[in-house]
Amino acid sequence: MPPDSIPPPALDSLTTPLAWSDAGGAILGCNAAFSRWLGVSVRRLPGWPLAGLDAGDGRLAAALARTTMDESLRLRRARLRYADGEERFADLWLSRLDDGGWLLEVHPVDEFPGDDPALLLPSALSASLKGLAHELRNPLAGVKGAAQLLARRLDHGNNGNGDSRELVGLIGSEVDRLTALLDQLLTPAPPRAHAALNIHAVLERVLRLAESEAGWAVRLVRDYDPSLPEFAGDADRLMQAVWNLVRNAIEAGATQVTLRTRAEHGVRIADAAHAIALRLDIADDGRGVPEELTEQLFLPLVSGRAEGSGLGLALAQQVAREHRGSLAYRSRPGHTVFTLLLPMPIEEETPSA
């Protein structure tokens, strides 16, 4: 049955974005989910060529020519855009309709999905890392003890000098850093009960940290939606996750970092559909994510900096999962955006007396 024969209320109640065209490929209409996702009014789309939504390499136009009445085509990670609007990424299902037109079914995805490290990192390697961490703790304790003994001898003897004391102090501080890293690998923070929180109060804590660390070198921009309601979460964990993202931006040479909050409707996170979610974008104008790290950025111990631990993004991804959300990003030099999606409850209206 052609979609335009479906009553609008039934069609608009669907969370899956849908659009349909005539036999010539001109869009006849779309549902509300498609309009919200693409960021264009339902009234502006009719007449626009379906193939004209392709912001990529023309795969959509080629698929339209190949689609038959008996078989649907799937396009993975396609790029769509209306006119000069923002690009969106999705897996597409394309089907022919009885009248010769096409039905486009959209399943939104992120530009870079930020796959769960628990799925990407084989369990054997994870176990090996923990075993290695256990084995390293004892030698590190021995090195720490030897450094402390040397420091005491230098303090009580007359044969020491400033350079020797500085080197001994460096040994001790580096051992402490490695020990802290091992502790994070072996004993991650246990989950805590969630409580009602205001996301903007969490972000203000992050901005205070950023201001104290970056000073006037970085412009911090607030772009908040004040209508967002409170939701249940762990404020401390979320603060740590966002702070890791902001600190990464600062360390990537950003001169401006923007924290933007919005309500996102009709969101699919993993295999679950949510009517509404909080969208938090952390945008910066730094160097961007190194190309060689794009496929493994969220894995533990992966870092683009020699002095980095590689645990900040893995922790942020873990915090997103603890809140049934997702963390993804898109990046090019001068423009990087990390997006945190967190499902939010739908507020029920109180019946009037």
GROMACS .gro file of C-alpha atoms in nm:
model
  353
    1MET     CA    1   0.000   0.000   0.000
    2PRO     CA    2   0.151   0.340  -0.092
    3PRO     CA    3   0.251   0.543   0.215
    4ASP     CA    4   0.035   0.840   0.112
    5SER     CA    5  -0.270   0.621   0.170
    6ILE     CA    6  -0.175   0.572   0.536
    7PRO     CA    7  -0.350   0.815   0.773
    8PRO     CA    8  -0.100   1.082   0.880
    9PRO     CA    9  -0.141   1.015   1.255
   10ALA     CA   10  -0.047   0.651   1.207
   11LEU     CA   11   0.252   0.739   0.992
   12ASP     CA   12   0.375   1.017   1.218
   13SER     CA   13   0.362   0.791   1.522
   14LEU     CA   14   0.644   0.582   1.374
   15THR     CA   15   0.992   0.654   1.508
   16THR     CA   16   1.159   0.523   1.190
   17PRO     CA   17   1.219   0.805   0.939
   18LEU     CA   18   1.036   0.738   0.609
   19ALA     CA   19   1.012   0.926   0.278
   20TRP     CA   20   0.847   0.829  -0.048
   21SER     CA   21   0.856   0.943  -0.408
   22ASP     CA   22   0.668   0.910  -0.734
   23ALA     CA   23   0.784   0.702  -1.031
   24GLY     CA   24   0.998   0.992  -1.151
   25GLY     CA   25   1.191   1.004  -0.823
   26ALA     CA   26   1.035   1.328  -0.695
   27ILE     CA   27   0.959   1.320  -0.322
   28LEU     CA   28   0.587   1.313  -0.245
   29GLY     CA   29   0.614   1.330   0.133
   30CYS     CA   30   0.773   1.204   0.452
   31ASN     CA   31   0.676   1.133   0.810
   32ALA     CA   32   0.756   1.355   1.107
   33ALA     CA   33   1.051   1.136   1.212
   34PHE     CA   34   1.218   1.189   0.873
   35SER     CA   35   1.160   1.564   0.889
   36ARG     CA   36   1.314   1.589   1.239
   37TRP     CA   37   1.609   1.369   1.150
   38LEU     CA   38   1.699   1.552   0.830
   39GLY     CA   39   1.627   1.893   0.981
   40VAL     CA   40   1.386   2.016   0.714
   41SER     CA   41   1.016   2.102   0.717
   42VAL     CA   42   0.774   1.841   0.585
   43ARG     CA   43   0.634   2.105   0.349
   44ARG     CA   44   0.969   2.181   0.184
   45LEU     CA   45   1.050   1.826   0.072
   46PRO     CA   46   0.774   1.751  -0.186
   47GLY     CA   47   0.911   1.791  -0.537
   48TRP     CA   48   1.274   1.756  -0.427
   49PRO     CA   49   1.446   1.464  -0.608
   50LEU     CA   50   1.500   1.165  -0.386
   51ALA     CA   51   1.845   1.116  -0.540
   52GLY     CA   52   1.917   1.482  -0.458
   53LEU     CA   53   1.936   1.392  -0.088
   54ASP     CA   54   2.260   1.201  -0.155
   55ALA     CA   55   2.553   1.396  -0.008
   56GLY     CA   56   2.801   1.120  -0.092
   57ASP     CA   57   2.918   0.946  -0.405
   58GLY     CA   58   2.589   0.897  -0.591
   59ARG     CA   59   2.511   0.555  -0.447
   60LEU     CA   60   2.148   0.651  -0.384
   61ALA     CA   61   2.086   0.739  -0.750
   62ALA     CA   62   2.247   0.412  -0.860
   63ALA     CA   63   2.035   0.218  -0.610
   64LEU     CA   64   1.716   0.380  -0.740
   65ALA     CA   65   1.798   0.250  -1.088
   66ARG     CA   66   1.865  -0.103  -0.956
   67THR     CA   67   1.570  -0.144  -0.720
   68THR     CA   68   1.304  -0.388  -0.845
   69MET     CA   69   0.949  -0.463  -0.729
   70ASP     CA   70   1.062  -0.795  -0.582
   71GLU     CA   71   1.376  -0.690  -0.396
   72SER     CA   72   1.476  -0.414  -0.155
   73LEU     CA   73   1.825  -0.268  -0.150
   74ARG     CA   74   2.026  -0.174   0.155
   75LEU     CA   75   2.288   0.100   0.156
   76ARG     CA   76   2.520   0.102   0.455
   77ARG     CA   77   2.639   0.428   0.612
   78ALA     CA   78   2.500   0.659   0.346
   79ARG     CA   79   2.536   1.037   0.367
   80LEU     CA   80   2.217   1.242   0.321
   81ARG     CA   81   2.162   1.616   0.315
   82TYR     CA   82   1.887   1.856   0.207
   83ALA     CA   83   2.021   2.147  -0.001
   84ASP     CA   84   2.305   2.305   0.201
   85GLY     CA   85   2.195   2.157   0.534
   86GLU     CA   86   2.398   1.946   0.772
   87GLU     CA   87   2.498   1.597   0.662
   88ARG     CA   88   2.329   1.300   0.826
   89PHE     CA   89   2.447   0.941   0.827
   90ALA     CA   90   2.221   0.636   0.804
   91ASP     CA   91   2.172   0.283   0.682
   92LEU     CA   92   1.905   0.298   0.409
   93TRP     CA   93   1.644   0.050   0.287
   94LEU     CA   94   1.506   0.129  -0.058
   95SER     CA   95   1.189  -0.041  -0.187
   96ARG     CA   96   0.965  -0.003  -0.493
   97LEU     CA   97   0.598   0.081  -0.445
   98ASP     CA   98   0.303  -0.051  -0.641
   99ASP     CA   99   0.264   0.279  -0.828
  100GLY     CA  100   0.628   0.271  -0.947
  101GLY     CA  101   0.760   0.507  -0.685
  102TRP     CA  102   1.013   0.441  -0.409
  103LEU     CA  103   0.998   0.409  -0.032
  104LEU     CA  104   1.309   0.521   0.160
  105GLU     CA  105   1.347   0.380   0.513
  106VAL     CA  106   1.618   0.540   0.725
  107HIS     CA  107   1.806   0.392   1.021
  108PRO     CA  108   2.030   0.671   1.157
  109VAL     CA  109   2.389   0.593   1.250
  110ASP     CA  110   2.684   0.803   1.360
  111GLU     CA  111   2.960   0.909   1.123
  112PHE     CA  112   3.204   0.720   1.343
  113PRO     CA  113   3.010   0.471   1.552
  114GLY     CA  114   3.244   0.446   1.851
  115ASP     CA  115   3.183   0.074   1.887
  116ASP     CA  116   3.178  -0.076   2.232
  117PRO     CA  117   3.536  -0.163   2.331
  118ALA     CA  118   3.401  -0.466   2.517
  119LEU     CA  119   3.290  -0.601   2.179
  120LEU     CA  120   3.594  -0.497   1.979
  121LEU     CA  121   3.857  -0.606   2.229
  122PRO     CA  122   3.873  -0.987   2.242
  123SER     CA  123   3.819  -1.131   2.586
  124ALA     CA  124   4.155  -1.309   2.570
  125LEU     CA  125   4.336  -0.979   2.514
  126SER     CA  126   4.139  -0.816   2.794
  127ALA     CA  127   4.238  -1.096   3.029
  128SER     CA  128   4.600  -1.066   2.915
  129LEU     CA  129   4.602  -0.694   2.991
  130LYS     CA  130   4.477  -0.758   3.343
  131GLY     CA  131   4.732  -1.032   3.391
  132LEU     CA  132   5.007  -0.802   3.271
  133ALA     CA  133   4.887  -0.530   3.508
  134HIS     CA  134   4.907  -0.772   3.801
  135GLU     CA  135   5.259  -0.878   3.703
  136LEU     CA  136   5.379  -0.517   3.674
  137ARG     CA  137   5.260  -0.405   4.015
  138ASN     CA  138   5.529  -0.590   4.213
  139PRO     CA  139   5.827  -0.464   4.006
  140LEU     CA  140   5.688  -0.111   4.024
  141ALA     CA  141   5.662  -0.138   4.401
  142GLY     CA  142   6.027  -0.249   4.410
  143VAL     CA  143   6.138   0.043   4.192
  144LYS     CA  144   5.940   0.282   4.413
  145GLY     CA  145   6.105   0.145   4.727
  146ALA     CA  146   6.453   0.172   4.571
  147ALA     CA  147   6.386   0.533   4.469
  148GLN     CA  148   6.276   0.620   4.822
  149LEU     CA  149   6.591   0.456   4.966
  150LEU     CA  150   6.813   0.652   4.727
  151ALA     CA  151   6.636   0.973   4.821
  152ARG     CA  152   6.702   0.914   5.191
  153ARG     CA  153   7.071   0.843   5.126
  154LEU     CA  154   7.104   1.160   4.923
  155ASP     CA  155   6.937   1.359   5.199
  156HIS     CA  156   7.169   1.222   5.468
  157GLY     CA  157   7.492   1.208   5.269
  158ASN     CA  158   7.719   1.475   5.138
  159ASN     CA  159   7.780   1.318   4.798
  160GLY     CA  160   7.443   1.410   4.647
  161ASN     CA  161   7.358   1.704   4.426
  162GLY     CA  162   7.047   1.873   4.291
  163ASP     CA  163   7.046   1.680   3.962
  164SER     CA  164   7.057   1.346   4.143
  165ARG     CA  165   6.768   1.440   4.368
  166GLU     CA  166   6.568   1.560   4.067
  167LEU     CA  167   6.625   1.230   3.885
  168VAL     CA  168   6.523   1.028   4.189
  169GLY     CA  169   6.211   1.241   4.223
  170LEU     CA  170   6.131   1.180   3.855
  171ILE     CA  171   6.158   0.805   3.905
  172GLY     CA  172   5.915   0.823   4.196
  173SER     CA  173   5.660   1.037   4.011
  174GLU     CA  174   5.668   0.814   3.702
  175VAL     CA  175   5.620   0.503   3.915
  176ASP     CA  176   5.321   0.670   4.080
  177ARG     CA  177   5.175   0.751   3.737
  178LEU     CA  178   5.215   0.393   3.614
  179THR     CA  179   5.068   0.255   3.936
  180ALA     CA  180   4.763   0.479   3.899
  181LEU     CA  181   4.720   0.360   3.541
  182LEU     CA  182   4.731  -0.003   3.652
  183ASP     CA  183   4.479   0.068   3.926
  184GLN     CA  184   4.237   0.206   3.664
  185LEU     CA  185   4.279  -0.110   3.456
  186LEU     CA  186   4.232  -0.348   3.747
  187THR     CA  187   3.974  -0.172   3.963
  188PRO     CA  188   3.731   0.038   3.755
  189ALA     CA  189   3.487   0.246   3.956
  190PRO     CA  190   3.182   0.042   4.062
  191PRO     CA  191   2.843   0.166   3.939
  192ARG     CA  192   2.642   0.381   4.180
  193ALA     CA  193   2.269   0.434   4.213
  194HIS     CA  194   2.138   0.702   3.978
  195ALA     CA  195   1.968   1.013   4.110
  196ALA     CA  196   1.791   1.310   3.952
  197LEU     CA  197   2.037   1.557   3.801
  198ASN     CA  198   2.046   1.870   3.590
  199ILE     CA  199   2.285   1.825   3.299
  200HIS     CA  200   2.370   2.194   3.293
  201ALA     CA  201   2.485   2.185   3.654
  202VAL     CA  202   2.717   1.898   3.553
  203LEU     CA  203   2.848   2.100   3.258
  204GLU     CA  204   2.913   2.405   3.476
  205ARG     CA  205   3.139   2.191   3.697
  206VAL     CA  206   3.330   2.084   3.387
  207LEU     CA  207   3.365   2.444   3.268
  208ARG     CA  208   3.505   2.553   3.602
  209LEU     CA  209   3.774   2.287   3.568
  210ALA     CA  210   3.844   2.393   3.210
  211GLU     CA  211   3.871   2.759   3.308
  212SER     CA  212   4.120   2.679   3.583
  213GLU     CA  213   4.333   2.463   3.351
  214ALA     CA  214   4.320   2.654   3.022
  215GLY     CA  215   4.278   3.007   3.154
  216TRP     CA  216   4.231   3.264   2.879
  217ALA     CA  217   4.391   3.043   2.613
  218VAL     CA  218   4.060   2.873   2.526
  219ARG     CA  219   3.720   3.033   2.471
  220LEU     CA  220   3.449   2.823   2.638
  221VAL     CA  221   3.104   2.862   2.482
  222ARG     CA  222   2.774   2.760   2.641
  223ASP     CA  223   2.489   2.673   2.403
  224TYR     CA  224   2.227   2.526   2.635
  225ASP     CA  225   1.863   2.434   2.589
  226PRO     CA  226   1.717   2.553   2.922
  227SER     CA  227   1.394   2.356   2.870
  228LEU     CA  228   1.566   2.018   2.918
  229PRO     CA  229   1.422   1.836   3.222
  230GLU     CA  230   1.615   1.657   3.491
  231PHE     CA  231   1.684   1.288   3.445
  232ALA     CA  232   1.830   1.002   3.648
  233GLY     CA  233   2.205   0.955   3.628
  234ASP     CA  234   2.539   0.964   3.806
  235ALA     CA  235   2.646   1.329   3.809
  236ASP     CA  236   3.005   1.256   3.912
  237ARG     CA  237   3.058   0.995   3.639
  238LEU     CA  238   2.903   1.218   3.374
  239MET     CA  239   3.116   1.509   3.490
  240GLN     CA  240   3.431   1.296   3.458
  241ALA     CA  241   3.330   1.173   3.112
  242VAL     CA  242   3.259   1.523   2.978
  243TRP     CA  243   3.573   1.661   3.141
  244ASN     CA  244   3.779   1.396   2.962
  245LEU     CA  245   3.631   1.510   2.630
  246VAL     CA  246   3.685   1.879   2.702
  247ARG     CA  247   4.040   1.820   2.824
  248ASN     CA  248   4.117   1.621   2.507
  249ALA     CA  249   3.995   1.917   2.302
  250ILE     CA  250   4.219   2.157   2.495
  251GLU     CA  251   4.518   1.928   2.457
  252ALA     CA  252   4.446   1.903   2.082
  253GLY     CA  253   4.516   2.275   2.050
  254ALA     CA  254   4.157   2.403   2.050
  255THR     CA  255   4.107   2.778   2.084
  256GLN     CA  256   3.730   2.737   2.129
  257VAL     CA  257   3.526   2.461   2.289
  258THR     CA  258   3.146   2.464   2.271
  259LEU     CA  259   2.910   2.265   2.493
  260ARG     CA  260   2.571   2.234   2.322
  261THR     CA  261   2.261   2.062   2.464
  262ARG     CA  262   1.946   1.977   2.272
  263ALA     CA  263   1.648   1.742   2.290
  264GLU     CA  264   1.663   1.479   2.016
  265HIS     CA  265   1.340   1.306   1.913
  266GLY     CA  266   1.296   0.958   1.769
  267VAL     CA  267   1.643   0.831   1.862
  268ARG     CA  268   1.771   0.477   1.819
  269ILE     CA  269   2.058   0.382   2.050
  270ALA     CA  270   2.198   0.038   1.978
  271ASP     CA  271   1.888  -0.182   1.942
  272ALA     CA  272   1.654   0.035   2.150
  273ALA     CA  273   1.428   0.315   2.021
  274HIS     CA  274   1.370   0.618   2.244
  275ALA     CA  275   1.110   0.886   2.196
  276ILE     CA  276   1.341   1.155   2.331
  277ALA     CA  277   1.706   1.178   2.429
  278LEU     CA  278   1.951   1.439   2.550
  279ARG     CA  279   2.206   1.528   2.283
  280LEU     CA  280   2.525   1.679   2.420
  281ASP     CA  281   2.778   1.800   2.163
  282ILE     CA  282   3.132   1.890   2.264
  283ALA     CA  283   3.269   2.079   1.963
  284ASP     CA  284   3.619   2.219   1.921
  285ASP     CA  285   3.845   2.374   1.656
  286GLY     CA  286   4.156   2.174   1.743
  287ARG     CA  287   4.375   1.949   1.532
  288GLY     CA  288   4.117   1.672   1.506
  289VAL     CA  289   4.147   1.297   1.553
  290PRO     CA  290   4.452   1.143   1.383
  291GLU     CA  291   4.339   0.942   1.081
  292GLU     CA  292   4.523   0.631   1.196
  293LEU     CA  293   4.316   0.622   1.518
  294THR     CA  294   3.966   0.666   1.375
  295GLU     CA  295   3.875   0.296   1.388
  296GLN     CA  296   4.010   0.229   1.737
  297LEU     CA  297   3.980   0.557   1.921
  298PHE     CA  298   3.757   0.423   2.200
  299LEU     CA  299   3.977   0.124   2.281
  300PRO     CA  300   4.164   0.132   2.613
  301LEU     CA  301   4.531   0.237   2.596
  302VAL     CA  302   4.487   0.401   2.253
  303SER     CA  303   4.605   0.762   2.255
  304GLY     CA  304   4.717   1.019   2.002
  305ARG     CA  305   4.959   1.176   2.253
  306ALA     CA  306   5.284   1.028   2.380
  307GLU     CA  307   5.199   1.134   2.736
  308GLY     CA  308   4.836   1.019   2.720
  309SER     CA  309   4.707   0.712   2.906
  310GLY     CA  310   4.447   0.619   2.644
  311LEU     CA  311   4.181   0.568   2.913
  312GLY     CA  312   3.987   0.897   2.890
  313LEU     CA  313   3.771   0.810   2.590
  314ALA     CA  314   3.728   0.449   2.700
  315LEU     CA  315   3.596   0.579   3.034
  316ALA     CA  316   3.363   0.826   2.859
  317GLN     CA  317   3.227   0.541   2.644
  318GLN     CA  318   3.175   0.330   2.956
  319VAL     CA  319   2.984   0.613   3.128
  320ALA     CA  320   2.760   0.648   2.822
  321ARG     CA  321   2.680   0.275   2.838
  322GLU     CA  322   2.606   0.300   3.211
  323HIS     CA  323   2.335   0.554   3.121
  324ARG     CA  324   2.198   0.341   2.831
  325GLY     CA  325   2.341   0.598   2.593
  326SER     CA  326   2.606   0.623   2.323
  327LEU     CA  327   2.915   0.825   2.243
  328ALA     CA  328   3.027   0.895   1.887
  329TYR     CA  329   3.222   1.158   1.699
  330ARG     CA  330   3.298   1.321   1.370
  331SER     CA  331   3.627   1.495   1.306
  332ARG     CA  332   3.837   1.684   1.059
  333PRO     CA  333   4.120   1.931   1.127
  334GLY     CA  334   3.965   2.242   1.276
  335HIS     CA  335   3.628   2.083   1.356
  336THR     CA  336   3.571   1.790   1.591
  337VAL     CA  337   3.241   1.706   1.759
  338PHE     CA  338   3.189   1.434   2.019
  339THR     CA  339   2.819   1.357   2.068
  340LEU     CA  340   2.679   1.201   2.383
  341LEU     CA  341   2.321   1.068   2.353
  342LEU     CA  342   2.136   0.984   2.675
  343PRO     CA  343   1.774   0.861   2.676
  344MET     CA  344   1.537   1.073   2.880
  345PRO     CA  345   1.194   0.993   3.029
  346ILE     CA  346   0.881   1.135   2.872
  347GLU     CA  347   0.706   1.368   3.116
  348GLU     CA  348   0.343   1.271   3.158
  349GLU     CA  349   0.090   1.548   3.170
  350THR     CA  350  -0.099   1.581   3.494
  351PRO     CA  351  -0.475   1.556   3.428
  352SER     CA  352  -0.664   1.868   3.522
  353ALA     CA  353  -0.913   1.841   3.804
   0.00000   0.00000   0.00000
